[in-house]
Short mmCIF file of C-alpha atoms and ligand atoms in Angstrom, two decimals:
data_model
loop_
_atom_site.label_atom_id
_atom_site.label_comp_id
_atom_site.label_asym_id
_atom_site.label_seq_id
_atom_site.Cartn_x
_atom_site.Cartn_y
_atom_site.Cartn_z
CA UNK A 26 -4.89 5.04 27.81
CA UNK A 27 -2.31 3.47 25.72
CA UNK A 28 -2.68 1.78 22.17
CA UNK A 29 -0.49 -0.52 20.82
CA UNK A 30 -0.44 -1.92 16.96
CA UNK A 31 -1.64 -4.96 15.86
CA UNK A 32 -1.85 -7.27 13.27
CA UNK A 33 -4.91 -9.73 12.19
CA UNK A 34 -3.98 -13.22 12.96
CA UNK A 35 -5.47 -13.73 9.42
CA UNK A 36 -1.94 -12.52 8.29
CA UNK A 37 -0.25 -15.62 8.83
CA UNK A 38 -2.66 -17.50 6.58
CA UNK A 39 -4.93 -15.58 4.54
CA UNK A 40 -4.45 -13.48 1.82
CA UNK A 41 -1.33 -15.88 -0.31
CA UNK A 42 -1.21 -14.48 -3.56
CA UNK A 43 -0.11 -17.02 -6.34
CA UNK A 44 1.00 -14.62 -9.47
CA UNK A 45 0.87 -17.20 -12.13
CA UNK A 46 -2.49 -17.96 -11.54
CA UNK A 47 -3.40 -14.27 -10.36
CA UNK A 48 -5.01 -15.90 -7.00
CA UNK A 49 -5.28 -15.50 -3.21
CA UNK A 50 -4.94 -18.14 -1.87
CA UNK A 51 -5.22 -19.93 2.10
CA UNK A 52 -2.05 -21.75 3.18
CA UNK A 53 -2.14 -23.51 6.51
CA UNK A 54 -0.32 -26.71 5.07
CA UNK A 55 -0.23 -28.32 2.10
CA UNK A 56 -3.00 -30.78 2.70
CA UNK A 57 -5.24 -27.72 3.34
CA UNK A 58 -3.92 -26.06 0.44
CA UNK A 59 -4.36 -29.01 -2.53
CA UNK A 60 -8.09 -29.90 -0.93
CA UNK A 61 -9.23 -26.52 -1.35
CA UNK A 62 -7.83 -25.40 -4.28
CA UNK A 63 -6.84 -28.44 -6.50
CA UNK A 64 -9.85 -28.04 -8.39
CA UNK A 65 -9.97 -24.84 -9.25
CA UNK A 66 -6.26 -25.11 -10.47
CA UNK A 67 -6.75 -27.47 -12.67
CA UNK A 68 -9.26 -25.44 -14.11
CA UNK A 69 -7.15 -22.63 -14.58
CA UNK A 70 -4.85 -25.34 -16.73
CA UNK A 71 -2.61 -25.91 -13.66
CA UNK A 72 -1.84 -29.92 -13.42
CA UNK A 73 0.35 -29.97 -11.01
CA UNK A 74 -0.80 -28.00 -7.65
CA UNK A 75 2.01 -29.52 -5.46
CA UNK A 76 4.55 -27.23 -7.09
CA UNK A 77 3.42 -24.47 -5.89
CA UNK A 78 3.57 -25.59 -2.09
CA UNK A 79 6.81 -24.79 -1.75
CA UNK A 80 6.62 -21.21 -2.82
CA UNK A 81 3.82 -20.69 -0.57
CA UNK A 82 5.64 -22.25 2.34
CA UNK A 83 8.27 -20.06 2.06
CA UNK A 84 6.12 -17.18 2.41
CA UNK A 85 4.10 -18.94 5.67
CA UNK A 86 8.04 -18.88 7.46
CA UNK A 87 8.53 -15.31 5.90
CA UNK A 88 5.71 -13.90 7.69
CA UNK A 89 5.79 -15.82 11.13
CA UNK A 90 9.42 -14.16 11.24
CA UNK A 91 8.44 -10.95 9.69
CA UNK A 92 8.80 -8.67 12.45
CA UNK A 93 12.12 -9.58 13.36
CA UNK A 94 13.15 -9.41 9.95
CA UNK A 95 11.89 -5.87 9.46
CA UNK A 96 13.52 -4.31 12.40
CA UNK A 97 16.99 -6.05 11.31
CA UNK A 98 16.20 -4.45 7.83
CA UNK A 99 16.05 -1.14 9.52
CA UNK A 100 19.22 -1.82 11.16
CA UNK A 101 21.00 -2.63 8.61
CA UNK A 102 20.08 0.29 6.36
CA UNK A 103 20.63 2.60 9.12
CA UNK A 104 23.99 1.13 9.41
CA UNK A 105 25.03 0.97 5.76
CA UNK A 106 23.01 2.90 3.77
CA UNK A 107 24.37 6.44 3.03
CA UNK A 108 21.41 8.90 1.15
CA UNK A 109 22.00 10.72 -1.69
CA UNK A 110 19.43 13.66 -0.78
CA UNK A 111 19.53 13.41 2.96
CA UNK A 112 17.19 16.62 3.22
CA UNK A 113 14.20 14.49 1.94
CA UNK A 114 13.56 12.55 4.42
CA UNK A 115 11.40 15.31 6.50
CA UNK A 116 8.40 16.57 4.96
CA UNK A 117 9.02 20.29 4.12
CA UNK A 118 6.27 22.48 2.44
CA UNK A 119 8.14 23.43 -0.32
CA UNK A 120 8.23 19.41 -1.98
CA UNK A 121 4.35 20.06 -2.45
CA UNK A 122 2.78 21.33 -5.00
CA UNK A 123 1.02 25.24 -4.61
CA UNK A 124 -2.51 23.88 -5.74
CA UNK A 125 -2.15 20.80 -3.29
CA UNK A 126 -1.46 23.71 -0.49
CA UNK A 127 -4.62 25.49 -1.67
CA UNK A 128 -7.18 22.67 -1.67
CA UNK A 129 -5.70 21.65 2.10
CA UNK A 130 -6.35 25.11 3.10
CA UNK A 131 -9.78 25.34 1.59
CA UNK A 132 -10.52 21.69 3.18
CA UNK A 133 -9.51 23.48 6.15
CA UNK A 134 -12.53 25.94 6.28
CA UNK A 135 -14.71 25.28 9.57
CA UNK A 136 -17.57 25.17 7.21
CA UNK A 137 -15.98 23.38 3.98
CA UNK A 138 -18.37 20.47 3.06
CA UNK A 139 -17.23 17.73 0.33
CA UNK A 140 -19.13 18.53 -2.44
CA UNK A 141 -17.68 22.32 -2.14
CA UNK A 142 -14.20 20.53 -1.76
CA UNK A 143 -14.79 17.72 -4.57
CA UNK A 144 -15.23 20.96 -7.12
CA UNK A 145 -11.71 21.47 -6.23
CA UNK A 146 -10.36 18.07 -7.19
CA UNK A 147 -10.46 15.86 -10.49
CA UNK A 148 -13.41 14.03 -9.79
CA UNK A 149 -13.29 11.19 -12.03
CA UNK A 150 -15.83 8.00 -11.54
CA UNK A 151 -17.15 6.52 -7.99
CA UNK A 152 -15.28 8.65 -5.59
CA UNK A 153 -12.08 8.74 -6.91
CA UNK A 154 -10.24 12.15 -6.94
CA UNK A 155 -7.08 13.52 -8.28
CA UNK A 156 -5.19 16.51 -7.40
CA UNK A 157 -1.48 17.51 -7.74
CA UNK A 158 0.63 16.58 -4.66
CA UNK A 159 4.41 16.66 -5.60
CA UNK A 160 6.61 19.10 -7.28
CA UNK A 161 8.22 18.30 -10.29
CA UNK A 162 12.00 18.77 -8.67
CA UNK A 163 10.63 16.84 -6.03
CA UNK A 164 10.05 13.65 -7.69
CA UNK A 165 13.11 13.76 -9.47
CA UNK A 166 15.45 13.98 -6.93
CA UNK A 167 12.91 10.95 -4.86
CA UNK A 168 13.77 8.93 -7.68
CA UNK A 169 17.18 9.21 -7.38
CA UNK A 170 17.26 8.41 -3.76
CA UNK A 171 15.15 5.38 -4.51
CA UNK A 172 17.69 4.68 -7.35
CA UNK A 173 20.11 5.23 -5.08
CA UNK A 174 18.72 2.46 -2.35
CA UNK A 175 18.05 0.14 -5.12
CA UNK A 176 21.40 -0.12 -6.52
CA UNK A 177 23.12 0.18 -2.67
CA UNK A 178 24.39 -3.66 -1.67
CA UNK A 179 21.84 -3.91 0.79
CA UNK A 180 19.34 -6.96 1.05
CA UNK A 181 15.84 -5.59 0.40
CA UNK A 182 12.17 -6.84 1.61
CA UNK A 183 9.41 -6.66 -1.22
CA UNK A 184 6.51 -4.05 -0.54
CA UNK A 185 4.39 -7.11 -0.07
CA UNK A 186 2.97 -10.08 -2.04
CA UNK A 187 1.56 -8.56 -4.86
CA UNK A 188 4.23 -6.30 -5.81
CA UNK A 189 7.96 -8.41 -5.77
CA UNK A 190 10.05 -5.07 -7.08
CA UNK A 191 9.76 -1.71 -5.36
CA UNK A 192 10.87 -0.53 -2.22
CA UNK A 193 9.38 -0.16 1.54
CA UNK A 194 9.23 3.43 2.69
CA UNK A 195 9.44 2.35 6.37
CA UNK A 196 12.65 0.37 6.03
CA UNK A 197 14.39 3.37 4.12
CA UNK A 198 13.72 5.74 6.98
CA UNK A 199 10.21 7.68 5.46
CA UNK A 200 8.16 6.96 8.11
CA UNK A 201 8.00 10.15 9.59
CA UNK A 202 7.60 11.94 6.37
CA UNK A 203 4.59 9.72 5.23
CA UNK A 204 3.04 10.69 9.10
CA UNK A 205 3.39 14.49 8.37
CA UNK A 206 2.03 13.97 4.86
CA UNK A 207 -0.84 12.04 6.48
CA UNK A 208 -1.65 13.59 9.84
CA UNK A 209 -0.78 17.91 8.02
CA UNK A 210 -2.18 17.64 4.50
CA UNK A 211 -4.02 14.64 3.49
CA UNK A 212 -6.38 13.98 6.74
CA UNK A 213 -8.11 17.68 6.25
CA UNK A 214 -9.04 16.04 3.00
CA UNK A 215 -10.18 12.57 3.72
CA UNK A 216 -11.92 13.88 6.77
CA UNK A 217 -14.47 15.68 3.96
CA UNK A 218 -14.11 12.68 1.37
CA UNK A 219 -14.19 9.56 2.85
CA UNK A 220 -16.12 9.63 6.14
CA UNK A 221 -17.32 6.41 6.69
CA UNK A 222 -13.90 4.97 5.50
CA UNK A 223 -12.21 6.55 8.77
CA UNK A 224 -11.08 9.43 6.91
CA UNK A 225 -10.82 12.05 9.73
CA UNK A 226 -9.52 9.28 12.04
CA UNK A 227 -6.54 7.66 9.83
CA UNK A 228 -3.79 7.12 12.88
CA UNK A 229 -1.45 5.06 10.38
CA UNK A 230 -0.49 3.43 7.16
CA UNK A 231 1.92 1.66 4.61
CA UNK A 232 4.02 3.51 2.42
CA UNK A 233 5.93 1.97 -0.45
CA UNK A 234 6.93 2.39 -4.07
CA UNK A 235 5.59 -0.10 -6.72
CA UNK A 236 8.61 -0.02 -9.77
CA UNK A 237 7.25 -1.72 -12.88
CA UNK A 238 9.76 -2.67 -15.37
CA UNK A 239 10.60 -4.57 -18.44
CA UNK A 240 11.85 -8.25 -16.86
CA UNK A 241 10.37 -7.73 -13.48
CA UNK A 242 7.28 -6.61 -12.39
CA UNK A 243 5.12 -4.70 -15.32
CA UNK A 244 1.76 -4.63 -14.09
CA UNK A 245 -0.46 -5.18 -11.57
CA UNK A 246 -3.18 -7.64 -10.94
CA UNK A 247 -6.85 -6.79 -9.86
CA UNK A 248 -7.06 -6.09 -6.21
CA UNK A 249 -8.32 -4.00 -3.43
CA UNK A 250 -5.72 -2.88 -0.88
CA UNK A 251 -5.06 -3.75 2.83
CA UNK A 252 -6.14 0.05 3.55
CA UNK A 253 -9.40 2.29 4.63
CA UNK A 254 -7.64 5.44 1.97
CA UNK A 255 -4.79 4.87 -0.36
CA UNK A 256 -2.78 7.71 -2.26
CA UNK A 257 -0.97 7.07 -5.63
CA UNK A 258 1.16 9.68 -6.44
CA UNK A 259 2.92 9.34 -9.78
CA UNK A 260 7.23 9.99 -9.79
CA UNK A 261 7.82 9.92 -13.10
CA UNK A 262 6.36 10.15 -16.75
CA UNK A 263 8.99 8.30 -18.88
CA UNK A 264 7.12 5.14 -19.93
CA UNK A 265 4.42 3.75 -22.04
CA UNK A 266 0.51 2.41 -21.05
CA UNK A 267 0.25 1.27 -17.70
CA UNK A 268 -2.70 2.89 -16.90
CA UNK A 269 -4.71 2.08 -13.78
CA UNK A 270 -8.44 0.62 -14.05
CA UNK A 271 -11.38 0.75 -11.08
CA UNK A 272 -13.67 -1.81 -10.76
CA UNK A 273 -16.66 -1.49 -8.20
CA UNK A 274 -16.22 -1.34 -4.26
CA UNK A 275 -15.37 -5.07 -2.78
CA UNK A 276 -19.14 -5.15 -1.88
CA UNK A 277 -20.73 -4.37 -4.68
CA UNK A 278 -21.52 -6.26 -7.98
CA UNK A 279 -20.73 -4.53 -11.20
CA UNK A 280 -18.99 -4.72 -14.37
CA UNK A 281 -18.31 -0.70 -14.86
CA UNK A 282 -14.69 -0.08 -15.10
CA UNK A 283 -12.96 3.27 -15.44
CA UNK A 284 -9.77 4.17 -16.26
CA UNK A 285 -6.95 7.03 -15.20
CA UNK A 286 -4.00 7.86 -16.82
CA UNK A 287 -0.92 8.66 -14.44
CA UNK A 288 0.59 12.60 -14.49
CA UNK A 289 3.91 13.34 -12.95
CA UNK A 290 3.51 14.64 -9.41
CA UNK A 291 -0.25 14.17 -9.59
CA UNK A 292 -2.00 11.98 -6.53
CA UNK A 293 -4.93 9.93 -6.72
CA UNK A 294 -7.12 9.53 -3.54
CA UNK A 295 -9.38 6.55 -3.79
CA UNK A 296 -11.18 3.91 -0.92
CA UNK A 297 -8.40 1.41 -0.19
CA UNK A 298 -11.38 -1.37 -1.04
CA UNK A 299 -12.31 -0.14 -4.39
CA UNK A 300 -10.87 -3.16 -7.10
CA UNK A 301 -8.58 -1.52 -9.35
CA UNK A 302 -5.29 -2.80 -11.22
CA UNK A 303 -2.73 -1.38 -13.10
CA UNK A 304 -2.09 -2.70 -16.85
CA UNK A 305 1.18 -3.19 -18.60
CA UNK A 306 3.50 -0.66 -19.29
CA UNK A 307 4.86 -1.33 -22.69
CA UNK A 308 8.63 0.84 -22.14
CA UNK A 309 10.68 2.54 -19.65
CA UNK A 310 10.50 2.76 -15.64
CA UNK A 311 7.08 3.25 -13.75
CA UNK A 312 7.37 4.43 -10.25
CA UNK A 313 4.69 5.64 -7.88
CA UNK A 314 4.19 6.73 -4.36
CA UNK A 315 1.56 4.37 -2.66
CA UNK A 316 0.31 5.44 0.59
CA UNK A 317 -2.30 2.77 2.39
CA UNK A 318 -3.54 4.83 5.14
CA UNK A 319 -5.42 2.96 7.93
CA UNK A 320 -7.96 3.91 10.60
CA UNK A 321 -7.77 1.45 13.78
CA UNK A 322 -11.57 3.15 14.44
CA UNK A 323 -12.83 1.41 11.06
CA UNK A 324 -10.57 -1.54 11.30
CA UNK A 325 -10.68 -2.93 14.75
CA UNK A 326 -13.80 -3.42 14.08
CA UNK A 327 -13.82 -5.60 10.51
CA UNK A 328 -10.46 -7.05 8.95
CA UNK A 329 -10.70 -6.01 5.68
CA UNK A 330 -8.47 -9.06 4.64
CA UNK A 331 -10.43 -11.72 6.05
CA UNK A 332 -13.88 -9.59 6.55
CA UNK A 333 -14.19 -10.74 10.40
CA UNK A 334 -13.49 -9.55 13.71
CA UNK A 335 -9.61 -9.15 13.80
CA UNK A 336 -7.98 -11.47 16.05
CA UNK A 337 -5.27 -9.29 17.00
CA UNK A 338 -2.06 -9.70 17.83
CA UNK A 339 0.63 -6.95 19.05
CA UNK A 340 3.18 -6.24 17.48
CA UNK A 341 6.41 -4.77 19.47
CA UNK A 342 7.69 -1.50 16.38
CA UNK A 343 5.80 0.19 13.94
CA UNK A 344 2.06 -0.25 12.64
CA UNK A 345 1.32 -3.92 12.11
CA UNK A 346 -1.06 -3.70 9.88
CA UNK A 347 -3.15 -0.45 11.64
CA UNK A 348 -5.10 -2.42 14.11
CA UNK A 349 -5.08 -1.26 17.89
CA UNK A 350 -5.65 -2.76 21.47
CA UNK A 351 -5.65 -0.77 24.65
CA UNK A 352 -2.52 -1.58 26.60
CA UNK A 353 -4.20 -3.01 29.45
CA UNK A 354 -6.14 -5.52 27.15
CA UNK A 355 -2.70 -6.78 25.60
CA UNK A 356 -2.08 -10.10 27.10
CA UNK A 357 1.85 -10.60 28.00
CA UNK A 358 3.21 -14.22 28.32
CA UNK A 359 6.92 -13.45 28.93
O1 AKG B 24 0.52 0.81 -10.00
C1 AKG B 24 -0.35 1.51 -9.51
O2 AKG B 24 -0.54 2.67 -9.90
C2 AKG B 24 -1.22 0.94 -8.42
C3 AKG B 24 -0.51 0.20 -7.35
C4 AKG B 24 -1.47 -0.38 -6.35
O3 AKG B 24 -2.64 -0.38 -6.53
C5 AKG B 24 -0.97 -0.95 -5.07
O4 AKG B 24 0.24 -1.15 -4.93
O5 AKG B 24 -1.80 -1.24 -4.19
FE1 FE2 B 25 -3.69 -1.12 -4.84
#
């Protein structure tokens, strides 16, 4: 029987982040907005809540249109956008790292268990692991593709609310890399990891790069991601600080934080709803790889965004946001 991808209808509402005040917010209009959040503004020292209505409008129109405007994208890079490293854009074994083969192999075993596996990874604090991914050459020469994109006199969409600089791997053309990467190397591992979190069953994802940089973005707030698995991957080393911090899982309640300093080529596997944020970097260019991968087995049943049944809605290309329906259950009104 057929899938097809859905969104949560949550998207259109839920989940508006408001970087001044470091908040996510619910916009349905802005009577909705001031009643439920005047107060708390003003207690974060903001006096006047109507000025950020029409900020958050504009991102309400953004993302009832967003599907239309993503496929255009996609046009129009296809149309315009000439690579610099054309041969990049399918997976090959050779961009990955020899250790990275070994530990897929090993997690390969019919008999491999995690703990066995885990001993074969950085195991820092609460289930996160690092391991390198990427070869050194690699990176470089991704970076100067995604150099290449940014500077190219093509209109670009954001990766999403939280992160206004970077680029989306999807609308550069990555998508079948990042489903190789997935579906090959990285599901033999999460399979063993991250069970419960849909880790053998991860059937898509969202692939950008976050760019932190002096004037633009240089850090990243506290969050948990819109994903059941996310890979970090780190492009490049020339910069100062920006380390990431963890946080407990979105259930729990604790104040133990951990932190992991970035290595070139190095990936860090960790459960999409773990908090964690990245701090400031202090000089040069930060780039990394972020992979949200997403199991529709874990998902369809809870929305990780708004933490109820998903109300879904299909979506005509790509992922949505990793959610599924069986074709026959999809209701069609033209
Ligand atoms: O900057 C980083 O290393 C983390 C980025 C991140 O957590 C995200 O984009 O979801
Ligand atoms: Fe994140």
């Amino acid at each position: 029987m057929g899938k097809r991808f859905c969104i949560c209808e949550c998207y259109y509402t839920c989940n508006f982040f408001i970087k001044e005040y470091e908040m996510h917010v619910k916009f349905v209009d802005g009577e909705q907005f001031l009643n439920d959040y005047r107060k708390i503004l003003l207690s974060k020292s903001c006096y006047n809540p109507e000025s950020l209505i029409p900020q958050l409008k504009k991102e309400y129109n953004r993302r009832r249109q967003v599907e239309a405007l993503n496929i255009r994208q996609r046009q129009c890079v296809l149309q315009w956008y000439t690579p610099r490293h054309p041969h990049l854009y399918t997976l090959q074994q050779s961009f990955l790292d020899s250790r990275f083969l070994e530990v897929v192999e090993a997690a390969q075993q019919p008999d491999q268990t995690c703990e066995a596996l885990a001993r074969l990874l950085q195991d820092h604090q609460q289930r996160v692991f690092s391991f390198p991914v990427f070869t050194k050459e690699f990176c470089e020469m991704f970076v100067e593709e995604l150099t290449n994109y940014e500077e190219a006199p093509i209109q670009k969409s954001r990766p999403n609310t939280m992160n206004l600089y970077g680029i989306k791997l999807d609308e550069l053309g990555f998508t079948d890399f990042v489903s190789s990467l997935q579906k090959e190397y990285l599901t033999p591992i999460t399979r063993l990891l991250f069970p419960e979190w849909g880790g053998g069953s991860l059937d898509s994802h969202k692939a950008f790069v976050v760019t932190y940089k002096d004037g633009e973005d240089v850090d990243l707030s506290y969050h948990y991601d819109n994903a059941e698995v996310t890979l970090n991957v780190a492009l490049n080393e020339d910069y100062s600080n920006g380390e990431l911090y963890f946080g407990p899982m979105r259930s729990e309640v604790s104040s133990r934080r951990f932190g992991y300093t970035h290595q070139l080529g190095r990936g860090l596997l960790h459960r999409g709803q773990q908090f964690h944020g990245a701090l400031p970097i202090t000089s040069g260019i930060r780039h990394n790889l972020i992979i949200w991968m997403r199991s529709s087995e874990v998902r369809n049943k809870l929305c990780p965004m708004c933490n109820m049944t998903p109300k879904l809605v299909p979506v005509k290309e790509g992922f949505g946001d990793g959610f599924t329906q069986n074709e026959e259950d999809v209701c069609t009104l033209n």
